[in-house]
Coordinates of C-alpha atoms and ligand atoms in Angstrom, one line a residue:
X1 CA 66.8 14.2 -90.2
X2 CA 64.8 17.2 -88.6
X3 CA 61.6 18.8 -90.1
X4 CA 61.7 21.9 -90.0
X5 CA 57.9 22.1 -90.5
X6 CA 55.2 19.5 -90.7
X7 CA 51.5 20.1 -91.6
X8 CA 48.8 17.9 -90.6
X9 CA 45.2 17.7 -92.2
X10 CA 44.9 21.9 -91.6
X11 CA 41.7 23.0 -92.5
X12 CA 40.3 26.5 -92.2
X13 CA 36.8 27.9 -92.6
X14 CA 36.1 31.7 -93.1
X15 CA 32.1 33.2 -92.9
X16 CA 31.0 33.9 -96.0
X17 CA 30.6 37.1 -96.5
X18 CA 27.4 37.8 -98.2
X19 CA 25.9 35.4 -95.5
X20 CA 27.0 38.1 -93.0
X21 CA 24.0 39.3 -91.6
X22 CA 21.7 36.1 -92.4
X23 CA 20.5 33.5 -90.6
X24 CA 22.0 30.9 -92.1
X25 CA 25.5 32.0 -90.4
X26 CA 23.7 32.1 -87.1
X27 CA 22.4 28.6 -88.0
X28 CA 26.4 28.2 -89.0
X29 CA 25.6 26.9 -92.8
X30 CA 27.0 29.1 -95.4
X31 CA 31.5 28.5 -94.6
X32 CA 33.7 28.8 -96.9
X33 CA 36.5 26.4 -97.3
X34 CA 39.5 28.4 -98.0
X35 CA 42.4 25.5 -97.1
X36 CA 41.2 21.4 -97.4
X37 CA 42.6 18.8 -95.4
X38 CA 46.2 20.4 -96.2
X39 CA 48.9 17.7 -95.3
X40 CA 52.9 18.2 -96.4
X41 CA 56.3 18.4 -94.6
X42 CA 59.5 20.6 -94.9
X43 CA 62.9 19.1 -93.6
X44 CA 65.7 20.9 -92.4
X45 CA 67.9 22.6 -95.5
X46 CA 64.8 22.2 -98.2
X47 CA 62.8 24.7 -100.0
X48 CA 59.3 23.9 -100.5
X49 CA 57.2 25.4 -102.9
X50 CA 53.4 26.0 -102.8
X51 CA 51.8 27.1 -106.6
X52 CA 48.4 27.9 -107.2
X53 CA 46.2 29.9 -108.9
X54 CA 44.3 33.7 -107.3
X55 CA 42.5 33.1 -103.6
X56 CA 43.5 29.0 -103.3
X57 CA 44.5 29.4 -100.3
X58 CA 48.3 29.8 -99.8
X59 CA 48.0 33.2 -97.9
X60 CA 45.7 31.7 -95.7
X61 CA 48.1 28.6 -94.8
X62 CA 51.0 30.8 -94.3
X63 CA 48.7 33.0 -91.7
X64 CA 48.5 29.7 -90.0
X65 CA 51.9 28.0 -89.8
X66 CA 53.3 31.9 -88.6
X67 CA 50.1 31.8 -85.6
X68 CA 48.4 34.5 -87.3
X69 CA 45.3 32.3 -87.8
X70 CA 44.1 29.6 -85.8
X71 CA 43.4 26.3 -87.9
X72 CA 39.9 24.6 -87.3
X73 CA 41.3 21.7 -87.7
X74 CA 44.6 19.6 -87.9
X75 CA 48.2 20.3 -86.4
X76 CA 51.0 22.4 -87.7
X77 CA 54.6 21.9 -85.6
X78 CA 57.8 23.8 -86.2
X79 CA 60.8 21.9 -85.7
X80 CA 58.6 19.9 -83.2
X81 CA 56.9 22.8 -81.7
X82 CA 53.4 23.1 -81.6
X83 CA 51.1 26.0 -83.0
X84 CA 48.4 26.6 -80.5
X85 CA 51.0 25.5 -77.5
X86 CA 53.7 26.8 -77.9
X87 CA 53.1 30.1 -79.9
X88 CA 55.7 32.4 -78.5
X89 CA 58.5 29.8 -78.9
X90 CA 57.6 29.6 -82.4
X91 CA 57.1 33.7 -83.3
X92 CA 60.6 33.5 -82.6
X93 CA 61.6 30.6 -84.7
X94 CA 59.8 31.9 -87.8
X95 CA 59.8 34.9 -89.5
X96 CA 57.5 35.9 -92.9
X97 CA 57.9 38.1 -95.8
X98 CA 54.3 39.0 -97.6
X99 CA 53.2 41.1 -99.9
X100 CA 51.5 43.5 -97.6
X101 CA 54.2 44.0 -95.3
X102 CA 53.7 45.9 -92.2
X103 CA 56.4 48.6 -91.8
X104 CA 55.9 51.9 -90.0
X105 CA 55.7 54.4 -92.9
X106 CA 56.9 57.0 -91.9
X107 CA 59.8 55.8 -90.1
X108 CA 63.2 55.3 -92.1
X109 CA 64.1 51.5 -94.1
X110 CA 67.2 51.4 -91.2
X111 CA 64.7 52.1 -88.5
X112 CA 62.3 49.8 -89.1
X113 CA 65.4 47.1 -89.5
X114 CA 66.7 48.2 -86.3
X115 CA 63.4 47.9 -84.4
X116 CA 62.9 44.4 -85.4
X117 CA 66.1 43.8 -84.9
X118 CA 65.6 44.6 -80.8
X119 CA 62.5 42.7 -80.9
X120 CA 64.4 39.7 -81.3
X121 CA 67.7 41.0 -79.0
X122 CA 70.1 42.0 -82.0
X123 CA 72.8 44.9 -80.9
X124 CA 73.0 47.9 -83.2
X125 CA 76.5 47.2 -84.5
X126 CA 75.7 43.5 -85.3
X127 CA 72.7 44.6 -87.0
X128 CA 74.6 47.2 -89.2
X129 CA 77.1 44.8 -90.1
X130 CA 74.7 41.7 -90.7
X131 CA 72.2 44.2 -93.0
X132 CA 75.2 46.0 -95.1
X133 CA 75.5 42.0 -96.0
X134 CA 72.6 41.5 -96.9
X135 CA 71.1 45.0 -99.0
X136 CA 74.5 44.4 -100.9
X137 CA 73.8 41.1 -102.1
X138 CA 69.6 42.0 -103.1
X139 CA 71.3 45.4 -104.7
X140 CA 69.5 47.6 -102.6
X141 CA 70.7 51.4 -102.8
X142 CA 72.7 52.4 -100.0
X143 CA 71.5 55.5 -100.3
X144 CA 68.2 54.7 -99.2
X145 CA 68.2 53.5 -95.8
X146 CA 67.9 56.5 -94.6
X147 CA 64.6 57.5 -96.1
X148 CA 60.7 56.8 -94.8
X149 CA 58.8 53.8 -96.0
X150 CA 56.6 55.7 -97.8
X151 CA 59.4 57.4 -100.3
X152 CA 60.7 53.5 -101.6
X153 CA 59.5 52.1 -104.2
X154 CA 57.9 48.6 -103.7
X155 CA 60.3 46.8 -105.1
X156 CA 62.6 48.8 -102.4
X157 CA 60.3 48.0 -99.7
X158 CA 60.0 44.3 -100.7
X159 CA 64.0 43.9 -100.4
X160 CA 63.8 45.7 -96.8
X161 CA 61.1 43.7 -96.2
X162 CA 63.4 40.4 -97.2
X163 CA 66.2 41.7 -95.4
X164 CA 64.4 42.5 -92.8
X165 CA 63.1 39.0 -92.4
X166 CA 66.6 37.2 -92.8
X167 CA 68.3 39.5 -90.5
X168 CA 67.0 37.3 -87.3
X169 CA 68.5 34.2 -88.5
X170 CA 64.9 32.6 -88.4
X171 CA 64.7 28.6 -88.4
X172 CA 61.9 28.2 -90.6
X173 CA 61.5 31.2 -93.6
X174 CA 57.9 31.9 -95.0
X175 CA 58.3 33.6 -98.5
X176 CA 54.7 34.8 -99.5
X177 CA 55.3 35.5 -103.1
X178 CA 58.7 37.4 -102.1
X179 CA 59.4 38.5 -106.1
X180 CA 55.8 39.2 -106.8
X181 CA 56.3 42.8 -108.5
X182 CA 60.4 42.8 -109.1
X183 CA 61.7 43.7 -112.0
X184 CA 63.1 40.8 -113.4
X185 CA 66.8 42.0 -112.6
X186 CA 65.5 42.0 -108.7
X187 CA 63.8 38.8 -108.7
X188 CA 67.2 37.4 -109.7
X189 CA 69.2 39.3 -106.9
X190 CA 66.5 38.3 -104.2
X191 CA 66.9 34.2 -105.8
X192 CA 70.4 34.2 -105.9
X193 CA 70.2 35.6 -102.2
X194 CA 67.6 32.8 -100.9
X195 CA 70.5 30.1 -103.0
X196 CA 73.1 31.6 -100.8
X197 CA 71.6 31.7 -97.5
X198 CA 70.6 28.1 -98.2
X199 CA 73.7 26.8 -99.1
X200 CA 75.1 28.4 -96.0
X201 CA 72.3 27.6 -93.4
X202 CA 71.7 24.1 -93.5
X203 CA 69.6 24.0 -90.8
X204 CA 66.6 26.5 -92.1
X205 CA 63.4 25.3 -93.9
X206 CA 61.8 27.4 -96.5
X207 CA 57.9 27.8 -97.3
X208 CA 57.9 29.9 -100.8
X209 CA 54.9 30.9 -102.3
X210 CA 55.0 31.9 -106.4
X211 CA 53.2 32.5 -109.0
X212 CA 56.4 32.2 -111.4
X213 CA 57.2 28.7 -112.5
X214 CA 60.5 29.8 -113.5
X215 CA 60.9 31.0 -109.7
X216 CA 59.2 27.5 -108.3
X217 CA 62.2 25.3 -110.7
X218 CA 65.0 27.2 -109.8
X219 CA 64.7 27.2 -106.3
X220 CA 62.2 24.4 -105.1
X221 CA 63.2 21.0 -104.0
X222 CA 59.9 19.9 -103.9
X223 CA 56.1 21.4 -104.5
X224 CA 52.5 20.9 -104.0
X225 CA 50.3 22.5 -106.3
X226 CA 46.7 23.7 -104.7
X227 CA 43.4 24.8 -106.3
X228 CA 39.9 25.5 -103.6
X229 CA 42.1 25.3 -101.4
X230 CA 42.6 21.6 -101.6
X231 CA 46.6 19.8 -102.3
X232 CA 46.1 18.5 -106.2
X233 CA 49.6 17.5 -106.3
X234 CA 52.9 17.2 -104.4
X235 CA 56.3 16.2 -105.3
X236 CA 59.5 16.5 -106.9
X237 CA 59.5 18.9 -109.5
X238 CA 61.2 16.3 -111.9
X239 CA 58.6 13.6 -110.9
X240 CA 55.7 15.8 -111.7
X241 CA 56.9 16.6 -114.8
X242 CA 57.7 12.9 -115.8
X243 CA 53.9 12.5 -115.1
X244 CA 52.6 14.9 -117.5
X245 CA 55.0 13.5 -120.1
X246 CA 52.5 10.6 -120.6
X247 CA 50.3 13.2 -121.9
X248 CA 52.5 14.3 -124.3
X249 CA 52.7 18.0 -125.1
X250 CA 53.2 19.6 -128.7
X251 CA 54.0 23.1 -130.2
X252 CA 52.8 23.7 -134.0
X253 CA 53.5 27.1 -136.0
X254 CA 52.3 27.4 -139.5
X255 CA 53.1 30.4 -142.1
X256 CA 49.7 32.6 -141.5
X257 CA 46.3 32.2 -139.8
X258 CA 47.5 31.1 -136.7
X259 CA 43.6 31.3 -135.3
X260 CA 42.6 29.0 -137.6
X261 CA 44.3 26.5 -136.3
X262 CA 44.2 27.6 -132.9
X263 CA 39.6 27.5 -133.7
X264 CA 40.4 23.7 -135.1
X265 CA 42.9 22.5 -132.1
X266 CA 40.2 23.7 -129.4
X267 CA 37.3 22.0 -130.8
X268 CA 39.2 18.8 -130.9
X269 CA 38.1 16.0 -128.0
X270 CA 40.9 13.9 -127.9
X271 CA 43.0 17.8 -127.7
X272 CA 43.1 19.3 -124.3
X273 CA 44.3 22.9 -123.4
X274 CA 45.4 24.6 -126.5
X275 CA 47.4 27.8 -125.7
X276 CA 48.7 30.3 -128.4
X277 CA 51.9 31.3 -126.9
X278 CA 52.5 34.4 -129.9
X279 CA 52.6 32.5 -133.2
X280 CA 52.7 29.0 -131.8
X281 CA 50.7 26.9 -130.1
X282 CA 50.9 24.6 -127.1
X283 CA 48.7 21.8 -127.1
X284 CA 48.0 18.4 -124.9
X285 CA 47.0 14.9 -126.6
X286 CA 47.5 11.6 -125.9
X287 CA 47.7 10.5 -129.4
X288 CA 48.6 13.0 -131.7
X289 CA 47.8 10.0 -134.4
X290 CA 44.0 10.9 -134.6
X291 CA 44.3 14.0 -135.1
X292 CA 46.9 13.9 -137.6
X293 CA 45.2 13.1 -140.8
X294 CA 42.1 16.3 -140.1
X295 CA 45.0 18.9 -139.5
X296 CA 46.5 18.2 -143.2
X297 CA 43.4 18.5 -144.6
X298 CA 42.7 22.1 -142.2
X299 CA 46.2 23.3 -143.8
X300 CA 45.6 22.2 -147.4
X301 CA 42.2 23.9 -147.1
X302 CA 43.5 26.7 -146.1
X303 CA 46.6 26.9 -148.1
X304 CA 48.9 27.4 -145.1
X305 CA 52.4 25.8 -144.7
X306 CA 53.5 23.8 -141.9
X307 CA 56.5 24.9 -140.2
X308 CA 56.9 22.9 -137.7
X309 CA 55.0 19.8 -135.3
X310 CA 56.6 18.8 -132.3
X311 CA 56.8 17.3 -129.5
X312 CA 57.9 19.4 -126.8
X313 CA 59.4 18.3 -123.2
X314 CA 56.8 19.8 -120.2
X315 CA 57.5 22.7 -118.1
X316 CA 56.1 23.0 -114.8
X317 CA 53.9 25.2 -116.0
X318 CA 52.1 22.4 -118.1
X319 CA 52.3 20.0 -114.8
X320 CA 50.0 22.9 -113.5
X321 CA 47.4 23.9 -116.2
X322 CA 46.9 20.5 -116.8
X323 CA 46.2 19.6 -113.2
X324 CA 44.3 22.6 -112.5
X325 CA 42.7 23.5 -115.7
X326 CA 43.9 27.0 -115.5
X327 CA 47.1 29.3 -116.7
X328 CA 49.0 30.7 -113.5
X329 CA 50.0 33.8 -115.9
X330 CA 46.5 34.7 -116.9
X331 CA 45.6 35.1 -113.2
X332 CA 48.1 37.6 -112.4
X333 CA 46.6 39.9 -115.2
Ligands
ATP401 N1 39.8 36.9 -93.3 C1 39.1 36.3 -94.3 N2 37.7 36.3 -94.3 C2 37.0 35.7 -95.3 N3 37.6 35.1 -96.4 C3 38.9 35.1 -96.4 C4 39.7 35.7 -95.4 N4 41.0 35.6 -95.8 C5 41.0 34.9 -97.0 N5 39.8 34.6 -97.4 C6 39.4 33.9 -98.6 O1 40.0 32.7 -98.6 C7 40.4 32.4 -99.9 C8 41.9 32.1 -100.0 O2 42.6 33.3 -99.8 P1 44.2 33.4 -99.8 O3 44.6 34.8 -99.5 O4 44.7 32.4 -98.9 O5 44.6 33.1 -101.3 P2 46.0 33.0 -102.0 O6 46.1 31.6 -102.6 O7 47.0 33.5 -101.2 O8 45.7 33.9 -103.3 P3 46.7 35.0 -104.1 O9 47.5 34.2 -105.1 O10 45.8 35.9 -104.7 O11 47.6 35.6 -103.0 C9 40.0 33.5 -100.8 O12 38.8 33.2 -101.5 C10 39.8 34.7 -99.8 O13 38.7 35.5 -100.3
MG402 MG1 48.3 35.2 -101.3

């Protein structure tokens, strides 16, 4: 079995940028760590997930494995190629999709395809044919190819951006939050598209950035979950979330006065991050025994019913706030 990419103990360092003009940069003190030791693997045919909360650091590794950024330390190799030897084999084995895409604005959605297309020895007429494919299946409106950059939307630009980016037949796909900002129609075209290629490529590797566990479960094979820039976890999905299950998570709704309960739950030790979600609540105990008999007594105070106590299997979105300590959806606000 190939891997398609394998990352070594990457590490990258940026000045910090208060300590700009100070001495203590000249001195070389005040760095900040933006990605830790990073170590993981991607083989041929997988999709690998990387989660983590605002400014961890996934940008910055993805700026690395496509030789944007050099690494201060550690080795990253591309289907045995290696970054800082072999760079212009590897800008042709790789291609990226990011947020900030750079397109030439002015120029048409089909002109900018067609330039990159060149770049990496495409004819016109395969081109036309390959892209048709391809806009059909992430619904993108015919009838905008033929407009500048600037007049699509960004969810139009993201799918000529993807398309853009699959066109080449790349070996090794880096997905920097592809769906970030799709309607949720569009997030579904663009991850039934990355399914299909996939299932039909089975020689590509995958690096997918999200912020949408949803995104990470559907498509991932496996994950690694960052905070500080530093690998908490990494795994199968399923595995990660047998792991949380010792921790047991529950979901209570009463009648009224959620908050009250919500006050009691949070002030709890043996309770850890309690989440209204609406008019429930998410909670994480390892015995809900001791808490048991002081919640009866907080709803017969209080007069309020109990509609329901459960114990509730965990998404991966409870593998991550209870690794990390923080909500991936209340960073993106
Ligand atoms: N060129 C740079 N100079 C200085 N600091 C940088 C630079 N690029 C990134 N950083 C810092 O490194 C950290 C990691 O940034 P990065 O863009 O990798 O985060 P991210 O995980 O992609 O976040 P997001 O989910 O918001 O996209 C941040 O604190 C950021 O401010
Ligand atoms: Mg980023």
């Amino acid at each position: 079995m190939k891997y398609a990419l394998v990352v070594k103990n990457v590490s990258k360092q940026f000045d910090d940028a208060d300590q700009k003009f100070s001495f203590k940069k000249i001195l070389n003190k005040d760095k900040f760590n933006a990605v830790i030791d990073v170590s993981f693997n991607i083989k041929e045919g997988e999709i690998f997930g990387v989660l983590g909360p605002n400014g961890c650091g996934k940008s910055t590794l993805i700026r690395m494995i496509s030789t944007l950024l050099v690494p201060d330390e550690g080795s990253i190799k591309i289907f045995g190629k290696e970054i800082g030897k072999d760079d212009a084999v590897i800008r042709n084995m790789i291609n990226r999709v990011s947020v900030e895409a750079a397109f030439f604005k002015k120029l048409t959605a089909w002109e900018n395809i067609i330039y990159a297309a060149r770049l990496y020895g495409l004819s016109k007429e395969d081109t036309k044919k390959k892209i048709d494919e391809i806009l059909d299946e992430l619904n993108f409106p015919k009838n905008r190819i033929n407009l500048p950059m600037e007049n699509l939307s960004r969810g139009q630009q993201q799918k000529v951006a993807i398309a853009r980016a699959f066109l080449t037949s790349p070996m090794l796909i880096l997905l920097d939050e592809p769906t970030t900002g799709l309607d949720p129609k569009s997030k579904m075209d663009v991850q039934k598209f990355i399914k299909k290629v996939m299932k039909e490529r089975k020689n590509v590797g995958i690096l997918l950035t999200t912020h949408d566990m949803n995104e990470a479960d559907n498509l991932c094979n496996r994950i690694s979950i960052m905070s500080d820039g530093k690998i908490m976890v990494q795994g199968k999905i399923e595995k990660l979330k047998k792991k949380v299950h010792v921790k047991d998570v529950y979901e209570i709704k009463t009648d009224k006065s959620i908050m009250r309960v919500y006050n009691f739950l949070s002030k709890i030790k043996t309770i850890e991050n309690v989440l209204r979600d609406g008019r429930k609540i998410r909670f994480y105990t390892k015995n809900i025994n001791l808490v048991l008999a002081d919640l009866s007594k907080l709803l017969a105070r209080n007069k309020l019913k109990l509609i329901y106590l459960k114990s509730v299997s965990p998404s991966l979105e409870d593998v991550f706030i209870i690794l990390t300590g923080k909500s991936l959806e209340q960073d993106e606000k």
